Tab-separated table of C-alpha atoms and ligand atoms in Angstrom:
chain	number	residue	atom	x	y	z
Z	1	UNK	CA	-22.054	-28.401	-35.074
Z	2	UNK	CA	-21.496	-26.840	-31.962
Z	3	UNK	CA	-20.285	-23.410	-30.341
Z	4	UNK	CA	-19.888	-21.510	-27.277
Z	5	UNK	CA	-20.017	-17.962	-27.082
Z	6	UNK	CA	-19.893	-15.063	-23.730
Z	7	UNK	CA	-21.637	-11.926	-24.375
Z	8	UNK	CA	-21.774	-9.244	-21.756
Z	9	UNK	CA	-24.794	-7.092	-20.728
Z	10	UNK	CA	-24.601	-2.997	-21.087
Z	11	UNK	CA	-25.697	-0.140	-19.478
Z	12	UNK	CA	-27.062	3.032	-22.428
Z	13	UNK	CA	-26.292	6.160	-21.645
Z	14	UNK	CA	-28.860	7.695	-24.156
Z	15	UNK	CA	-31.350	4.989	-24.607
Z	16	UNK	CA	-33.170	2.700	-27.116
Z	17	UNK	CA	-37.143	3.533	-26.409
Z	18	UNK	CA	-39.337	2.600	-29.587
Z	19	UNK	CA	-39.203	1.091	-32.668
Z	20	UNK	CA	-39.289	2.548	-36.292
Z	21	UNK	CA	-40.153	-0.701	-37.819
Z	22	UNK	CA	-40.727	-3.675	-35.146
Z	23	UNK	CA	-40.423	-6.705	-37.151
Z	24	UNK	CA	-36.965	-5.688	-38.310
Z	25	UNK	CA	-36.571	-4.281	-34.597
Z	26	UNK	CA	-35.053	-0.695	-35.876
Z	27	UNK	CA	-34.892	2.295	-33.342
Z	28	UNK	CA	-36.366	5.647	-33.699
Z	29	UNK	CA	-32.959	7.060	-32.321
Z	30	UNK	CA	-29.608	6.247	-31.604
Z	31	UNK	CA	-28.307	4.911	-28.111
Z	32	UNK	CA	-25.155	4.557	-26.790
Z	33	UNK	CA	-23.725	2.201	-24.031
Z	34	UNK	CA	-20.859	1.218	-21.356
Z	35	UNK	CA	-20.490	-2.653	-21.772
Z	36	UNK	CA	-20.477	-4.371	-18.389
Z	37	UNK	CA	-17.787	-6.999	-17.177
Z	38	UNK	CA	-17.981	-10.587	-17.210
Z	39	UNK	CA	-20.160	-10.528	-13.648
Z	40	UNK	CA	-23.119	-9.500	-15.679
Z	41	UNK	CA	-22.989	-11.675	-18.594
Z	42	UNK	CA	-24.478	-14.893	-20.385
Z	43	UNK	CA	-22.790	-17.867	-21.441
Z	44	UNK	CA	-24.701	-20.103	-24.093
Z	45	UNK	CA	-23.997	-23.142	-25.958
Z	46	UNK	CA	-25.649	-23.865	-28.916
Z	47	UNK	CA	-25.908	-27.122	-31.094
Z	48	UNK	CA	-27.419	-28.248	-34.145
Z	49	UNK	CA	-28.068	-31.854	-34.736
Z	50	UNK	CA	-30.561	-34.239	-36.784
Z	51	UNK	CA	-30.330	-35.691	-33.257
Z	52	UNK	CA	-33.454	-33.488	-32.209
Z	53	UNK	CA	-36.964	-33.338	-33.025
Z	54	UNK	CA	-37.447	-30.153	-31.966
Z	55	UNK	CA	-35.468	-26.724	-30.841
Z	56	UNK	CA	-34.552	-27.218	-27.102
Z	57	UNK	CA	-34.180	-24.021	-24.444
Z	58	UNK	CA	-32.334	-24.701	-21.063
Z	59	UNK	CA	-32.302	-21.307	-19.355
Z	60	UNK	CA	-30.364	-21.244	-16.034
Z	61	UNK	CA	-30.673	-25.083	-15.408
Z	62	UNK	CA	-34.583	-24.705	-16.278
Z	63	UNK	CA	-35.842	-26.514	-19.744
Z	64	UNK	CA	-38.463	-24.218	-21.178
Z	65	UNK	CA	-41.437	-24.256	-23.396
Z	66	UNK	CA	-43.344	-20.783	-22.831
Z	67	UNK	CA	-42.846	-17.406	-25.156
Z	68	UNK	CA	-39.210	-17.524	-24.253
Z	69	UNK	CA	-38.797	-20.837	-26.366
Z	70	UNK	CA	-40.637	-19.644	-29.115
Z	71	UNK	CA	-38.800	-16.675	-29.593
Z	72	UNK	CA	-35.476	-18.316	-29.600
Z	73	UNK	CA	-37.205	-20.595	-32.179
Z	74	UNK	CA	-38.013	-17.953	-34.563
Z	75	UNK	CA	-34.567	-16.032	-33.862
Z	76	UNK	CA	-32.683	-19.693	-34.903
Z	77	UNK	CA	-34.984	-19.987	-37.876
Z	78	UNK	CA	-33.268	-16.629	-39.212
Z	79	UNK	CA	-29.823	-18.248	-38.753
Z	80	UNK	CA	-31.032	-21.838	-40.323
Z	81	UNK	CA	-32.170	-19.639	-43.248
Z	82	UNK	CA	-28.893	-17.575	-43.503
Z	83	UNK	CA	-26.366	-20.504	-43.255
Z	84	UNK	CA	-28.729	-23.409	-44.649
Z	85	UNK	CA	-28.173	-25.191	-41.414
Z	86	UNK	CA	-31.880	-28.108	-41.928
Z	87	UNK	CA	-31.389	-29.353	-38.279
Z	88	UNK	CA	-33.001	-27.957	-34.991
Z	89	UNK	CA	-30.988	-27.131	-32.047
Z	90	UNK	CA	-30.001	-27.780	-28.434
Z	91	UNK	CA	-29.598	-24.427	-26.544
Z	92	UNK	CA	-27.885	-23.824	-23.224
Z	93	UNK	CA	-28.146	-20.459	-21.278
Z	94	UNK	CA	-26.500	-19.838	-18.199
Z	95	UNK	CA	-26.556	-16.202	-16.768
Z	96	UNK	CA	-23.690	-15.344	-14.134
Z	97	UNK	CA	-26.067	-12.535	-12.390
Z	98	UNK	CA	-28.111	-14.193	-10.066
Z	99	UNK	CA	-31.475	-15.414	-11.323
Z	100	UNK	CA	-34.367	-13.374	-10.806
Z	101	UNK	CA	-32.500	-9.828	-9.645
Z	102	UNK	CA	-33.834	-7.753	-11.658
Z	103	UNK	CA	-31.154	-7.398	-14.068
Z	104	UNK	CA	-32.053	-7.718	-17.328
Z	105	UNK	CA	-30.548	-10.262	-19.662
Z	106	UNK	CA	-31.818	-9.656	-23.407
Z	107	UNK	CA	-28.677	-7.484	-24.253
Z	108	UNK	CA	-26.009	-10.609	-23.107
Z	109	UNK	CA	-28.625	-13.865	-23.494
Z	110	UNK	CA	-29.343	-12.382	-27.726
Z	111	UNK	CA	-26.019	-10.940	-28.388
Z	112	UNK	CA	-24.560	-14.713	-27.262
Z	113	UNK	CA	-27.214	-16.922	-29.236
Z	114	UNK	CA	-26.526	-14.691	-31.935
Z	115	UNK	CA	-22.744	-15.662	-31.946
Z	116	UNK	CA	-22.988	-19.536	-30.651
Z	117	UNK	CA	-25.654	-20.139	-33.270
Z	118	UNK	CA	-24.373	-18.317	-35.956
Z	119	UNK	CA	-20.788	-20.037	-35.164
Z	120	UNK	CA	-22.775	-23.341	-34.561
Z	121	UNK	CA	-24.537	-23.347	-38.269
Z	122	UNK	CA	-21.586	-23.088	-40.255
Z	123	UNK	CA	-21.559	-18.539	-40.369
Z	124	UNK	CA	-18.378	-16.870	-39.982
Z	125	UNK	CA	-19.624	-12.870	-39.078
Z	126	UNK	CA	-17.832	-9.846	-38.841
Z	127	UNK	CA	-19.063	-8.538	-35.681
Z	128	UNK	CA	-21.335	-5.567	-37.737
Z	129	UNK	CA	-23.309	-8.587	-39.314
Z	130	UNK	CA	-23.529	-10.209	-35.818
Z	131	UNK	CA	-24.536	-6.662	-34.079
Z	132	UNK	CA	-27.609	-6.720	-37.225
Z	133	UNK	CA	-28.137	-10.503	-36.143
Z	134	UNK	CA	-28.412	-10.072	-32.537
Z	135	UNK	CA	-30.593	-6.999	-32.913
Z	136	UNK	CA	-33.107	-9.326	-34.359
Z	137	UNK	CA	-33.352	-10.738	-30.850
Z	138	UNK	CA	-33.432	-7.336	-28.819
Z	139	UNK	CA	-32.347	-4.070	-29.541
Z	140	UNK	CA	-29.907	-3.681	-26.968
Z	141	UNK	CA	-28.250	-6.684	-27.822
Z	142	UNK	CA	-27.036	-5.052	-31.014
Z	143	UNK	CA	-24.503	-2.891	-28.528
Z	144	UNK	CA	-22.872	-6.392	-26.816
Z	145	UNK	CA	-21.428	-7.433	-29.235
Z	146	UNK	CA	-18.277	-4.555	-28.738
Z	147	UNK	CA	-16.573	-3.848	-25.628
Z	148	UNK	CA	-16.028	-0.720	-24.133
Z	149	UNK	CA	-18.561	2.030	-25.395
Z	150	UNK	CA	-21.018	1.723	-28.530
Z	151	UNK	CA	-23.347	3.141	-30.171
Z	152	UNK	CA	-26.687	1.952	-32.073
Z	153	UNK	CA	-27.851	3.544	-34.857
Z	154	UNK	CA	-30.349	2.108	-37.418
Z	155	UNK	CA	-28.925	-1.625	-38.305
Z	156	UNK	CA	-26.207	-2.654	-36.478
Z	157	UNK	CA	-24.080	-0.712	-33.535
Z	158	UNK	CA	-20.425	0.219	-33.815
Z	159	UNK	CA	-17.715	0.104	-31.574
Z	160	UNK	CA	-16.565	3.958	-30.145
Z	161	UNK	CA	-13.586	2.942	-27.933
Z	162	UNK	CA	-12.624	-0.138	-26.670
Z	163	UNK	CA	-12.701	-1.553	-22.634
Z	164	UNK	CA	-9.296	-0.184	-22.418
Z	165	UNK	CA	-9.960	3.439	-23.380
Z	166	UNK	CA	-11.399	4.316	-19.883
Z	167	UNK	CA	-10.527	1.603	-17.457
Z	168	UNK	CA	-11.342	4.350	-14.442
Z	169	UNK	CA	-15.300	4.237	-14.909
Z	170	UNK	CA	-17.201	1.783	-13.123
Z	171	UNK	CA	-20.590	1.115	-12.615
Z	172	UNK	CA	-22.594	0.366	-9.277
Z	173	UNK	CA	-25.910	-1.233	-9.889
Z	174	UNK	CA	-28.048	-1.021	-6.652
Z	175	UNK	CA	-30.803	-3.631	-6.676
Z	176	UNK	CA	-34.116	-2.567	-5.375
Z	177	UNK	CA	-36.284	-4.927	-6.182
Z	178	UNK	CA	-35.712	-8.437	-7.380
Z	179	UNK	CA	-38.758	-8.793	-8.692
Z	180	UNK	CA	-39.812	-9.702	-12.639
Z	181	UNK	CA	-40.702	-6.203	-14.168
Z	182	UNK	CA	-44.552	-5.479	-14.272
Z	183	UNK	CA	-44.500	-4.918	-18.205
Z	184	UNK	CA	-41.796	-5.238	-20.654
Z	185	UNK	CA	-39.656	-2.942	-22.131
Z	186	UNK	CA	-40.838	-4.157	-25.689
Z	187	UNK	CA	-44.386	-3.811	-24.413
Z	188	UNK	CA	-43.691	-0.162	-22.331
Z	189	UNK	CA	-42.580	1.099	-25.494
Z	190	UNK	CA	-44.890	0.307	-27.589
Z	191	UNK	CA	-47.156	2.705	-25.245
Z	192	UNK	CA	-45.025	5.659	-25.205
Z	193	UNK	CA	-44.625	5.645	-28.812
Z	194	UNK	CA	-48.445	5.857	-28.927
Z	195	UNK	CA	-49.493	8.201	-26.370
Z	196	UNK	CA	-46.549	9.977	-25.196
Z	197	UNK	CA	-46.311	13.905	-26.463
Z	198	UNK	CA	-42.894	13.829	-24.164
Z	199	UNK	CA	-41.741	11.515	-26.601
Z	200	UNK	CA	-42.480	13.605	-29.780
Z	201	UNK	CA	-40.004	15.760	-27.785
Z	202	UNK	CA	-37.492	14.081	-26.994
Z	203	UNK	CA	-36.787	12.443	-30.798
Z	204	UNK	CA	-36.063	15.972	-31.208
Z	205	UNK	CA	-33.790	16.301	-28.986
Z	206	UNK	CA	-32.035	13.179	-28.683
Z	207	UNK	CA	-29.705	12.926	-31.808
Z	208	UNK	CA	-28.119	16.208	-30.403
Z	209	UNK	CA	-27.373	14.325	-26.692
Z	210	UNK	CA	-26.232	11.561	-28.582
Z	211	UNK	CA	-23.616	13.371	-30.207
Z	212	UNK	CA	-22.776	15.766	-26.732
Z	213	UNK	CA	-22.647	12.192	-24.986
Z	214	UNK	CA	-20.214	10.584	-27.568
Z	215	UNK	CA	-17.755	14.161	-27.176
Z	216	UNK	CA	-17.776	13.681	-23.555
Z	217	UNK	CA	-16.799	10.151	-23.644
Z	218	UNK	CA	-14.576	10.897	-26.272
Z	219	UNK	CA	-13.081	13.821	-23.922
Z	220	UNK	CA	-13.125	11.735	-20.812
Z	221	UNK	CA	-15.197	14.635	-19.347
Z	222	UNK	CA	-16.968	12.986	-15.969
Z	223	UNK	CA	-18.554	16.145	-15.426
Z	224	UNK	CA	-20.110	16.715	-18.315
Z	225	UNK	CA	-20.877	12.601	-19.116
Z	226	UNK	CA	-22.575	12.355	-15.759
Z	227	UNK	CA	-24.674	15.348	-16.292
Z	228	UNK	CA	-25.954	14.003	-19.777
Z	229	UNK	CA	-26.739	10.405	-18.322
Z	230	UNK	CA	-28.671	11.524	-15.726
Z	231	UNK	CA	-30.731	13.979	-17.459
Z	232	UNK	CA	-31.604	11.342	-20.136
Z	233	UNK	CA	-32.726	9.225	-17.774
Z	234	UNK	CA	-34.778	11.339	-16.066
Z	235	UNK	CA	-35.926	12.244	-20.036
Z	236	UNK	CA	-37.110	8.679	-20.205
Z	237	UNK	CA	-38.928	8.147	-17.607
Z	238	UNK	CA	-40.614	11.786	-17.695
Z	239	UNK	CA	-41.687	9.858	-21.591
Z	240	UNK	CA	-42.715	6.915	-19.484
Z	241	UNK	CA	-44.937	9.264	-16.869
Z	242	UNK	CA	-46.557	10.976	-19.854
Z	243	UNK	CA	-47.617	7.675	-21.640
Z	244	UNK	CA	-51.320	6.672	-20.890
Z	245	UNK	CA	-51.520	4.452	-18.971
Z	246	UNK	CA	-48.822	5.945	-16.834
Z	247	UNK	CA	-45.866	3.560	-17.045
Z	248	UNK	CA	-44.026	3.580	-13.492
Z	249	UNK	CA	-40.450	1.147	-12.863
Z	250	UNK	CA	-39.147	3.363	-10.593
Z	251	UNK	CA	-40.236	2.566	-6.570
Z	252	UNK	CA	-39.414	4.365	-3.519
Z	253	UNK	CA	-35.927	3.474	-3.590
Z	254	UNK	CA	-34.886	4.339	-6.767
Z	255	UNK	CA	-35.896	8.089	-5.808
Z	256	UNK	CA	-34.104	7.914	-2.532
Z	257	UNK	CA	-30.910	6.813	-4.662
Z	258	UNK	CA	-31.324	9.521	-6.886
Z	259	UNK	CA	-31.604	12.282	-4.087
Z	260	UNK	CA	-28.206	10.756	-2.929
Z	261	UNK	CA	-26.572	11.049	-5.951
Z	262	UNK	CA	-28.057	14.488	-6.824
Z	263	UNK	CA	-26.557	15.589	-2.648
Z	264	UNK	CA	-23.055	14.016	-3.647
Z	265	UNK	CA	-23.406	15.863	-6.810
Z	266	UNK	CA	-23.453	19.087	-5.392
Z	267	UNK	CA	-20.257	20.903	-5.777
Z	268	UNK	CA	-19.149	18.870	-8.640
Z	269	UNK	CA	-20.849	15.878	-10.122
Z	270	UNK	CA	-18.702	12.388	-8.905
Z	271	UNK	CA	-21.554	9.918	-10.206
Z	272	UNK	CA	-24.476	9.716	-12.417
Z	273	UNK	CA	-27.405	7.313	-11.635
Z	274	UNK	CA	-29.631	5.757	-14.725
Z	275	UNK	CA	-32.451	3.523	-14.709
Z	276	UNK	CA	-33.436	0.882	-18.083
Z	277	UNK	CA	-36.832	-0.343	-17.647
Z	278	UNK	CA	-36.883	-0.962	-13.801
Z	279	UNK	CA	-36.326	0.652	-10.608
Z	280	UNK	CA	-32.745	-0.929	-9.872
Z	281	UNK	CA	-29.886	1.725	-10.093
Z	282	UNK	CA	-26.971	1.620	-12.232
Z	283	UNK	CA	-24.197	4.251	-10.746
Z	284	UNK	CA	-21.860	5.106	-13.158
Z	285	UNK	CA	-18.741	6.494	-11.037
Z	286	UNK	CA	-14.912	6.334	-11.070
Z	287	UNK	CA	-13.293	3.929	-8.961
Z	288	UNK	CA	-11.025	6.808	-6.941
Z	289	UNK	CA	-15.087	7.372	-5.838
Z	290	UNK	CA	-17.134	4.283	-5.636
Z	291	UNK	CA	-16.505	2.748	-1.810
Z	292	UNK	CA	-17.683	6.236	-0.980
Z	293	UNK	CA	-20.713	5.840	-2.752
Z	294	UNK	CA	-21.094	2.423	-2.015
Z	295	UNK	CA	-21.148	3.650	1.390
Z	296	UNK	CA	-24.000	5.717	1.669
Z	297	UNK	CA	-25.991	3.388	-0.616
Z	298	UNK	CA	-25.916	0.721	1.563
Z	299	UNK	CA	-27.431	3.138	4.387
Z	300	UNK	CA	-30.223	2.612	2.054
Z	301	UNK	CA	-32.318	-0.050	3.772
Z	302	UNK	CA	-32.378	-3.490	1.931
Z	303	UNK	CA	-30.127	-2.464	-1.565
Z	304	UNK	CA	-28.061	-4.860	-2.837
Z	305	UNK	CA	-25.330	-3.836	-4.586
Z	306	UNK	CA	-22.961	-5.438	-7.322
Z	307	UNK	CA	-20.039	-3.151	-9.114
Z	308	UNK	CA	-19.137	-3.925	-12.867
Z	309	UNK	CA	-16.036	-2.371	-14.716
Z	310	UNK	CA	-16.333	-1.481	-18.704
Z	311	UNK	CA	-16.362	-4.628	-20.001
Z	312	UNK	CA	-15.284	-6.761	-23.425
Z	313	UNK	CA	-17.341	-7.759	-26.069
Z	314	UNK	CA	-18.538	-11.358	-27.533
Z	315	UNK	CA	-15.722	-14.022	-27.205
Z	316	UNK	CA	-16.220	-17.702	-27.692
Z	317	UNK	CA	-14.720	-20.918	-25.382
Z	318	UNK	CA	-14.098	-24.338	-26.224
Z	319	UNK	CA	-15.861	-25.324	-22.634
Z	320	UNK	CA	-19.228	-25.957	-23.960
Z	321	UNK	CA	-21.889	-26.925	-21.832
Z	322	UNK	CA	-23.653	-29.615	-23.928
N	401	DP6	C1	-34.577	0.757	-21.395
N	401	DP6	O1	-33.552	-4.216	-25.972
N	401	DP6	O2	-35.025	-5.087	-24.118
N	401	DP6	O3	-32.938	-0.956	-21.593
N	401	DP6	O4	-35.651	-4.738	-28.632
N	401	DP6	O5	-37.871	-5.067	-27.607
N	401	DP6	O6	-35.985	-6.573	-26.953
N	401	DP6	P1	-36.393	-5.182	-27.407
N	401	DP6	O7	-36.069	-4.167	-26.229
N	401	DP6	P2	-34.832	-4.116	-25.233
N	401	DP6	O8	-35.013	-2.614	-24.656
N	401	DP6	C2	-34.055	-2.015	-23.853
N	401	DP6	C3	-34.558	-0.736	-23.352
N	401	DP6	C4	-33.674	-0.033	-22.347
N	401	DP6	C5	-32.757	0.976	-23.008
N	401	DP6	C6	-31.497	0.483	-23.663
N	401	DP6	O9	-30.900	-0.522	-23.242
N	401	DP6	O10	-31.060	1.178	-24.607
């Protein structure tokens, strides 16, 4: 009882920040995403067997037995209790972003336990009841499990247009720091949800930008796309500012990138920065502009930058790794 399955990671547009209900990890509004190409992705095996004693987590080549294991534990007791599956199970994790750069890896590393161990147990999901599974991991894992764009709403996401709808956009994520963040995003929003007025605000506000955002991508409208992006970003983090205690990702080079892209913006906008829960950069560009941008980023000292087209959505391989 074994399966392999590839999920890649995303980049929102409008984002995920705070939970309705955590246990059943359900948003207070709808995002919507870009998924990212196979250089930002997680590959994971998964096997059950009577052959172990215990769940096993190899992350990256490293066997672990902190938080991370138990959470994967509780996420495969879900799947034991949906398909019946009695035995405990070998998992292998292998990220192909390097290690410890800052990019985060909840959105690929759930959305492909979700489908190796629900293929592993015996479950045969449409990918709606495998977007609901992998939410149960993290949030923006729900949004992995379609290429191209998606949105999140409630349960499970849904696909808007495929990878092939808008082959054009890219996205440039500029590393700043390859550090581990300070405080997690599950943590960070649990704050702003508490103490944030902002954030009364901005669930206002935000099922509105959803629905401009989904037009413009819809419309292939750049302009108008990039313009949205960046000012919910900038939304987010205003939330973050206004939480108490002050929640801060961004560092003195994620405001230097912004000022860039706000100069190269000028007469019309060619790029849109965002941030997730961290200070590295994710330009979202087309491709007629990124070695332009790419450019002047890299007079920025000490970025590291790695570009990502609009990527696919879970697939599985016969290569497993156990
Ligand atoms: C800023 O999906 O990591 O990236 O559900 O608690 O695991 P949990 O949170 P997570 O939060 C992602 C937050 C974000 C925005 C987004 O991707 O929509």
């Amino acid at each position: 009882m074994k399966a392999t399955a590839i999920a890649n990671s995303n980049i929102a547009f409008v984002k995920y920040w705070g939970k309705k209900d955590e246990s059943l990890n359900i948003p207070f509004n709808p995002s919507i995403s870009m998924t990212l190409d196979e250089k930002i992705s997680t590959k994971t095996t998964v096997e059950f067997s009577e052959k172990y004693e215990s769940d096993i987590l190899i992350l990256n080549n490293e066997k672990l037995s902190d938080n991370k294991l138990i959470r994967v534990s509780n996420f495969l007791d879900m799947i034991r209790k949906k398909s019946g599956c009695i035995y405990h199970a070998k998992v292998i994790s292998k990220n192909t972003f390097p290690t410890g750069c800052g990019i985060a890896s909840s959105a690929s590393g759930f959305a492909a336990l979700a489908a190796a161990a629900a293929r592993a147990s015996g479950l045969n999901l449409k990918d709606e009841e495998l977007s609901k599974l992998a939410r149960m991991g993290s949030g923006s894992a729900a949004r992995s499990v379609y290429g191209g764009f998606a949105i999140w709403d409630n349960e499970s996401a849904t696909q808007i247009k495929d990878e092939t709808f808008w082959p054009e956009l890219t996205d440039i994520i500029a590393i700043t720091d390859d550090q581990q963040k300070k405080i997690s995003s599950r943590e960070a929003m649990k704050i702003t949800v508490k103490t944030s007025k902002k954030y009364r605000e901005r669930l206002q506000k935000v099922d509105e930008k959803t629905s401009l955002m989904k037009q413009s991508i819809l419309a292939k409208d750049f302009p108008n796309m990039a313009k949205l992006i960046m000012s919910e970003s900038d939304n987010l983090h205003e939330c973050m500012h206004d939480s108490v205690p002050e929640i801060e990702y961004l560092n003195e080079n994620s405001y230097r990138i912004k000022e860039l892209i706000n100069e190269m913006n000028k007469e019309k906008p060619i790029a849109a920065y965002t941030f997730d829960a961290g200070p590295n950069a994710h330009i979202i560009t087309l491709k007629k502009h990124s070695s332009k941008i790419k450019k002047e980023l890299l007079k920025i000292f000490g970025l590291r930058l790695i570009e990502s087209k609009i990527g696919k959505g879970i697939r599985y391989t016969e290569e497993h790794m156990i």
